[in-house]
């Protein structure tokens, strides 16, 4: 691929130093190459977004909504190609790739509706003091940089693009170098819809391109999803430049299973929480807390369920779980298997890579993992589950909250009052009760503690791209 960057409404060749090689993780073979955008091209993308801002900010909410509905419709028209590309580049099983696409479509449709409601957000503010009037006006925050990872490329970008465009912001999106092809669809759709040039720009590249964007002094805000390591660099740039930042970072989330659960039902929720997307989810519930009375019934069932999963290439086999998306991720997960052996952890199943080409690992379960194990506290980002037992509700809450992260949690209990009480006590951004990780566009997404700053989705996602202005008038 030569023209992989979308700047000022045109597809252009990369002029950067890095060559990006795109792989099929199911066999480890490359299938595309592109040159990264240079720092100068990042400058051009930011400059064109700045030029496009005043007129896009003035476009009527109805027109913006029509563009967003166009994105939803056009994503649907590209359905087969986008599903195939996610399977080929991410290694997602077909049903997961379908759900990602549907999520992206729903996100654009939802923010189209919120765009239409923008005028109602501006309102008069009653004052206690006579002699003055006051009103609010919600304005776009301006030109925003969007930096995203590779695990849910269509979805994560949709969660940023749709509310940003709805609010009237112009954007520069930098997809991950691991999956740089999928978000090209957003540029192609902008072309098809005749979105004004400069409103949406896409620059591909590795860390150098990402840093050129996050350090750019022409942005009004940066929204980043990715690792804590890079997130803290992005936050440093934001602090130097004194500008807002949204961070969606890592997790080490807990799933708490009480004695009163049906063990077979609990196994379904546990397996989904650690093997969806081969465990490469910020929200993976990778710490299993299981109450003493059910542990002996649950753990053997869980082991059997993990061993039954069909792991293989989504392109050629009917699978439940595909490969890890990159070789780097595969090596990282393998390094945790080595650590587990060094620490003498009790491995009930998995703990090794598959003996075949491609970046596959077995779904893995470690039991009775000590609290000071690295596997208990660090984000692995693979299908690796660590289990510990607990006696009381208070102990479960304390253990679940004993983490530097705070993204999500799942509570499984037949006692709904207790489940709600525990949900309220957990220090996280989103809790599921007796459920798989269903994410709805109307609800919020984001974490507490080391899992980030700010919220995406719902009205909170839109608010992240808006600035509140008050106009106060003296009547005297
Ligand atoms: P990463 O931090 O390595 O990369 C994320 C993006 O940042 C990529 O586009 C990358 O090119 C870019 N980047 C790299 N170095 C940069 C720099 N110095 N300056 C600016 N940009 C730079 O993360 P990853 O490996 O792609 O993704 C995995 C991580 O993302 C995990 O920690 C996961 O938990 C997190 N994640 C969080 C959420 C959430 O919603 N909280 C969602 C998905 C993934």
Short mmCIF file of C-alpha atoms in Angstrom, two decimals, residues 110-327:
data_model
loop_
_atom_site.label_atom_id
_atom_site.label_comp_id
_atom_site.label_asym_id
_atom_site.label_seq_id
_atom_site.Cartn_x
_atom_site.Cartn_y
_atom_site.Cartn_z
CA UNK A 110 -26.23 6.84 18.67
CA UNK A 111 -24.09 9.98 18.35
CA UNK A 112 -26.15 11.04 15.33
CA UNK A 113 -29.11 11.19 17.71
CA UNK A 114 -27.12 13.10 20.33
CA UNK A 115 -25.94 15.54 17.65
CA UNK A 116 -29.58 16.33 16.89
CA UNK A 117 -30.17 17.08 20.56
CA UNK A 118 -27.28 19.55 20.78
CA UNK A 119 -29.44 22.71 20.63
CA UNK A 120 -31.37 21.50 23.70
CA UNK A 121 -28.09 21.35 25.65
CA UNK A 122 -27.83 25.16 25.52
CA UNK A 123 -30.10 26.57 28.20
CA UNK A 124 -30.81 29.47 30.51
CA UNK A 125 -29.45 29.16 34.01
CA UNK A 126 -31.67 30.55 36.80
CA UNK A 127 -29.77 32.85 39.16
CA UNK A 128 -30.53 33.57 42.81
CA UNK A 129 -29.33 37.16 42.40
CA UNK A 130 -31.70 39.48 40.49
CA UNK A 131 -30.52 41.81 37.75
CA UNK A 132 -28.63 39.27 35.66
CA UNK A 133 -29.37 36.52 33.14
CA UNK A 134 -27.09 33.61 32.39
CA UNK A 135 -27.06 30.97 29.71
CA UNK A 136 -24.78 28.07 28.78
CA UNK A 137 -23.48 27.30 25.35
CA UNK A 138 -21.72 24.00 24.66
CA UNK A 139 -18.96 24.40 22.09
CA UNK A 140 -16.62 21.91 20.45
CA UNK A 141 -13.35 21.61 22.32
CA UNK A 142 -11.49 22.18 19.02
CA UNK A 143 -8.90 20.12 17.13
CA UNK A 144 -8.39 16.75 18.78
CA UNK A 145 -5.75 14.07 18.38
CA UNK A 146 -6.99 10.48 18.73
CA UNK A 147 -4.45 7.70 19.38
CA UNK A 148 -5.73 4.13 19.54
CA UNK A 149 -4.45 0.55 20.07
CA UNK A 150 -4.92 -2.61 18.01
CA UNK A 151 -7.26 -4.85 20.00
CA UNK A 152 -10.62 -3.39 18.90
CA UNK A 153 -9.57 -1.04 16.08
CA UNK A 154 -13.00 -0.40 14.52
CA UNK A 155 -14.68 0.02 17.89
CA UNK A 156 -12.14 2.11 19.79
CA UNK A 157 -11.87 4.55 16.89
CA UNK A 158 -15.66 4.75 16.54
CA UNK A 159 -15.97 5.55 20.28
CA UNK A 160 -13.72 8.58 19.70
CA UNK A 161 -14.60 9.68 16.15
CA UNK A 162 -18.38 9.66 16.47
CA UNK A 163 -18.71 11.88 19.58
CA UNK A 164 -15.87 14.17 18.45
CA UNK A 165 -17.51 14.80 15.06
CA UNK A 166 -20.94 15.11 16.71
CA UNK A 167 -19.62 17.80 19.05
CA UNK A 168 -18.19 19.77 16.10
CA UNK A 169 -14.52 18.94 16.62
CA UNK A 170 -12.11 18.18 13.80
CA UNK A 171 -9.76 15.25 14.29
CA UNK A 172 -6.45 13.60 13.51
CA UNK A 173 -6.63 9.85 14.14
CA UNK A 174 -3.55 7.67 14.57
CA UNK A 175 -4.40 3.95 14.39
CA UNK A 176 -2.08 1.30 15.77
CA UNK A 177 0.81 0.16 13.60
CA UNK A 178 -0.29 -3.44 14.29
CA UNK A 179 -3.67 -2.94 12.58
CA UNK A 180 -3.25 0.10 10.30
CA UNK A 181 -5.62 -1.03 7.52
CA UNK A 182 -8.95 -1.33 9.29
CA UNK A 183 -9.49 2.32 10.12
CA UNK A 184 -8.75 3.26 6.52
CA UNK A 185 -12.45 2.53 6.13
CA UNK A 186 -13.24 5.72 8.05
CA UNK A 187 -11.24 7.79 5.53
CA UNK A 188 -12.88 6.01 2.59
CA UNK A 189 -16.31 6.66 4.08
CA UNK A 190 -15.46 10.34 4.64
CA UNK A 191 -14.57 10.46 0.92
CA UNK A 192 -17.78 8.73 -0.13
CA UNK A 193 -19.94 11.01 2.02
CA UNK A 194 -18.16 14.18 0.91
CA UNK A 195 -17.22 15.09 4.48
CA UNK A 196 -15.52 18.50 4.20
CA UNK A 197 -11.76 18.16 3.71
CA UNK A 198 -9.75 18.38 6.93
CA UNK A 199 -12.56 17.38 9.29
CA UNK A 200 -11.23 13.83 9.60
CA UNK A 201 -7.55 13.04 9.02
CA UNK A 202 -5.76 9.70 9.46
CA UNK A 203 -2.01 9.37 9.94
CA UNK A 204 -0.49 5.93 10.31
CA UNK A 205 2.74 5.19 12.09
CA UNK A 206 4.55 3.78 15.09
CA UNK A 207 5.66 5.51 18.30
CA UNK A 208 7.43 8.33 16.41
CA UNK A 209 4.23 9.33 14.62
CA UNK A 210 2.18 8.94 17.81
CA UNK A 211 4.63 11.14 19.72
CA UNK A 212 4.60 13.75 16.94
CA UNK A 213 0.83 13.93 17.36
CA UNK A 214 0.67 13.83 21.16
CA UNK A 215 3.44 16.47 21.47
CA UNK A 216 1.84 18.73 18.86
CA UNK A 217 1.07 22.19 20.15
CA UNK A 218 -1.67 22.67 17.56
CA UNK A 219 -4.13 20.36 19.31
CA UNK A 220 -6.80 21.46 21.79
CA UNK A 221 -7.20 17.99 23.31
CA UNK A 222 -5.79 14.50 23.05
CA UNK A 223 -7.76 11.31 23.59
CA UNK A 224 -5.60 8.22 24.04
CA UNK A 225 -6.40 4.55 24.46
CA UNK A 226 -3.51 2.19 25.10
CA UNK A 227 -0.94 1.08 27.63
CA UNK A 228 -0.15 2.83 30.92
CA UNK A 229 3.43 3.30 29.84
CA UNK A 230 2.56 5.32 26.72
CA UNK A 231 -0.44 6.90 28.47
CA UNK A 232 1.83 8.48 31.05
CA UNK A 233 4.04 9.92 28.27
CA UNK A 234 0.93 11.33 26.59
CA UNK A 235 -0.13 12.85 29.91
CA UNK A 236 3.29 14.43 30.39
CA UNK A 237 2.97 16.18 27.00
CA UNK A 238 -0.53 17.32 27.92
CA UNK A 239 0.74 18.75 31.20
CA UNK A 240 3.60 20.58 29.48
CA UNK A 241 1.15 22.09 27.02
CA UNK A 242 -1.59 22.56 29.67
CA UNK A 243 -4.34 20.91 27.66
CA UNK A 244 -6.98 18.30 28.45
CA UNK A 245 -6.45 14.62 27.93
CA UNK A 246 -8.67 11.55 28.09
CA UNK A 247 -6.86 8.32 28.92
CA UNK A 248 -8.31 4.82 28.53
CA UNK A 249 -5.58 2.58 29.92
CA UNK A 250 -5.00 -0.94 31.19
CA UNK A 251 -6.78 -3.17 33.66
CA UNK A 252 -6.45 -6.21 35.90
CA UNK A 253 -10.09 -6.72 36.62
CA UNK A 254 -11.77 -9.06 39.07
CA UNK A 255 -14.65 -11.47 38.60
CA UNK A 256 -16.18 -12.37 41.97
CA UNK A 257 -18.13 -15.64 42.24
CA UNK A 258 -20.21 -16.28 45.37
CA UNK A 259 -21.24 -19.69 46.75
CA UNK A 260 -24.87 -19.34 45.70
CA UNK A 261 -24.10 -19.35 41.94
CA UNK A 262 -24.89 -22.12 39.53
CA UNK A 263 -21.29 -23.22 38.79
CA UNK A 264 -22.01 -24.05 35.13
CA UNK A 265 -23.51 -20.61 34.52
CA UNK A 266 -20.61 -18.92 36.33
CA UNK A 267 -18.14 -20.82 34.15
CA UNK A 268 -19.72 -19.29 31.02
CA UNK A 269 -19.26 -15.75 32.34
CA UNK A 270 -15.71 -16.46 33.52
CA UNK A 271 -14.64 -18.02 30.21
CA UNK A 272 -16.10 -15.15 28.16
CA UNK A 273 -14.36 -12.60 30.39
CA UNK A 274 -10.90 -14.05 29.75
CA UNK A 275 -10.99 -15.62 26.28
CA UNK A 276 -12.97 -13.08 24.20
CA UNK A 277 -10.50 -11.53 21.72
CA UNK A 278 -7.99 -14.10 23.08
CA UNK A 279 -8.00 -12.18 26.36
CA UNK A 280 -6.61 -9.06 24.66
CA UNK A 281 -9.12 -6.80 26.36
CA UNK A 282 -8.41 -3.93 28.69
CA UNK A 283 -11.51 -5.21 30.51
CA UNK A 284 -10.45 -8.87 30.73
CA UNK A 285 -11.58 -10.22 34.09
CA UNK A 286 -8.25 -11.91 34.67
CA UNK A 287 -8.47 -12.19 38.47
CA UNK A 288 -11.00 -14.79 39.56
CA UNK A 289 -12.12 -14.52 43.18
CA UNK A 290 -14.13 -17.60 44.09
CA UNK A 291 -15.84 -18.23 47.41
CA UNK A 292 -14.63 -21.24 49.43
CA UNK A 293 -17.93 -23.13 49.26
CA UNK A 294 -18.07 -23.27 45.44
CA UNK A 295 -14.36 -23.34 44.54
CA UNK A 296 -13.98 -27.13 44.44
CA UNK A 297 -17.03 -27.50 42.19
CA UNK A 298 -16.15 -24.56 39.97
CA UNK A 299 -12.44 -24.90 39.21
CA UNK A 300 -12.59 -28.40 37.61
CA UNK A 301 -15.58 -27.30 35.47
CA UNK A 302 -13.67 -24.20 34.44
CA UNK A 303 -10.66 -26.28 33.47
CA UNK A 304 -12.82 -28.54 31.28
CA UNK A 305 -14.53 -25.54 29.64
CA UNK A 306 -11.18 -23.89 28.80
CA UNK A 307 -9.83 -27.15 27.38
CA UNK A 308 -12.92 -27.57 25.21
CA UNK A 309 -12.42 -24.23 23.44
CA UNK A 310 -11.49 -24.62 19.79
CA UNK A 311 -8.36 -22.54 19.23
CA UNK A 312 -7.27 -21.98 15.65
CA UNK A 313 -7.20 -19.82 12.56
CA UNK A 314 -10.47 -17.92 12.05
CA UNK A 315 -9.76 -17.90 8.31
CA UNK A 316 -9.76 -21.68 7.84
CA UNK A 317 -11.39 -23.23 10.92
CA UNK A 318 -14.55 -22.85 13.00
CA UNK A 319 -12.99 -21.48 16.20
CA UNK A 320 -13.90 -20.08 19.60
CA UNK A 321 -10.57 -18.31 20.05
CA UNK A 322 -8.03 -17.09 17.52
CA UNK A 323 -4.32 -16.30 17.85
CA UNK A 324 -2.84 -13.35 19.72
CA UNK A 325 -2.72 -10.39 17.36
CA UNK A 326 1.02 -9.69 17.30
CA UNK A 327 4.26 -11.54 17.81
#
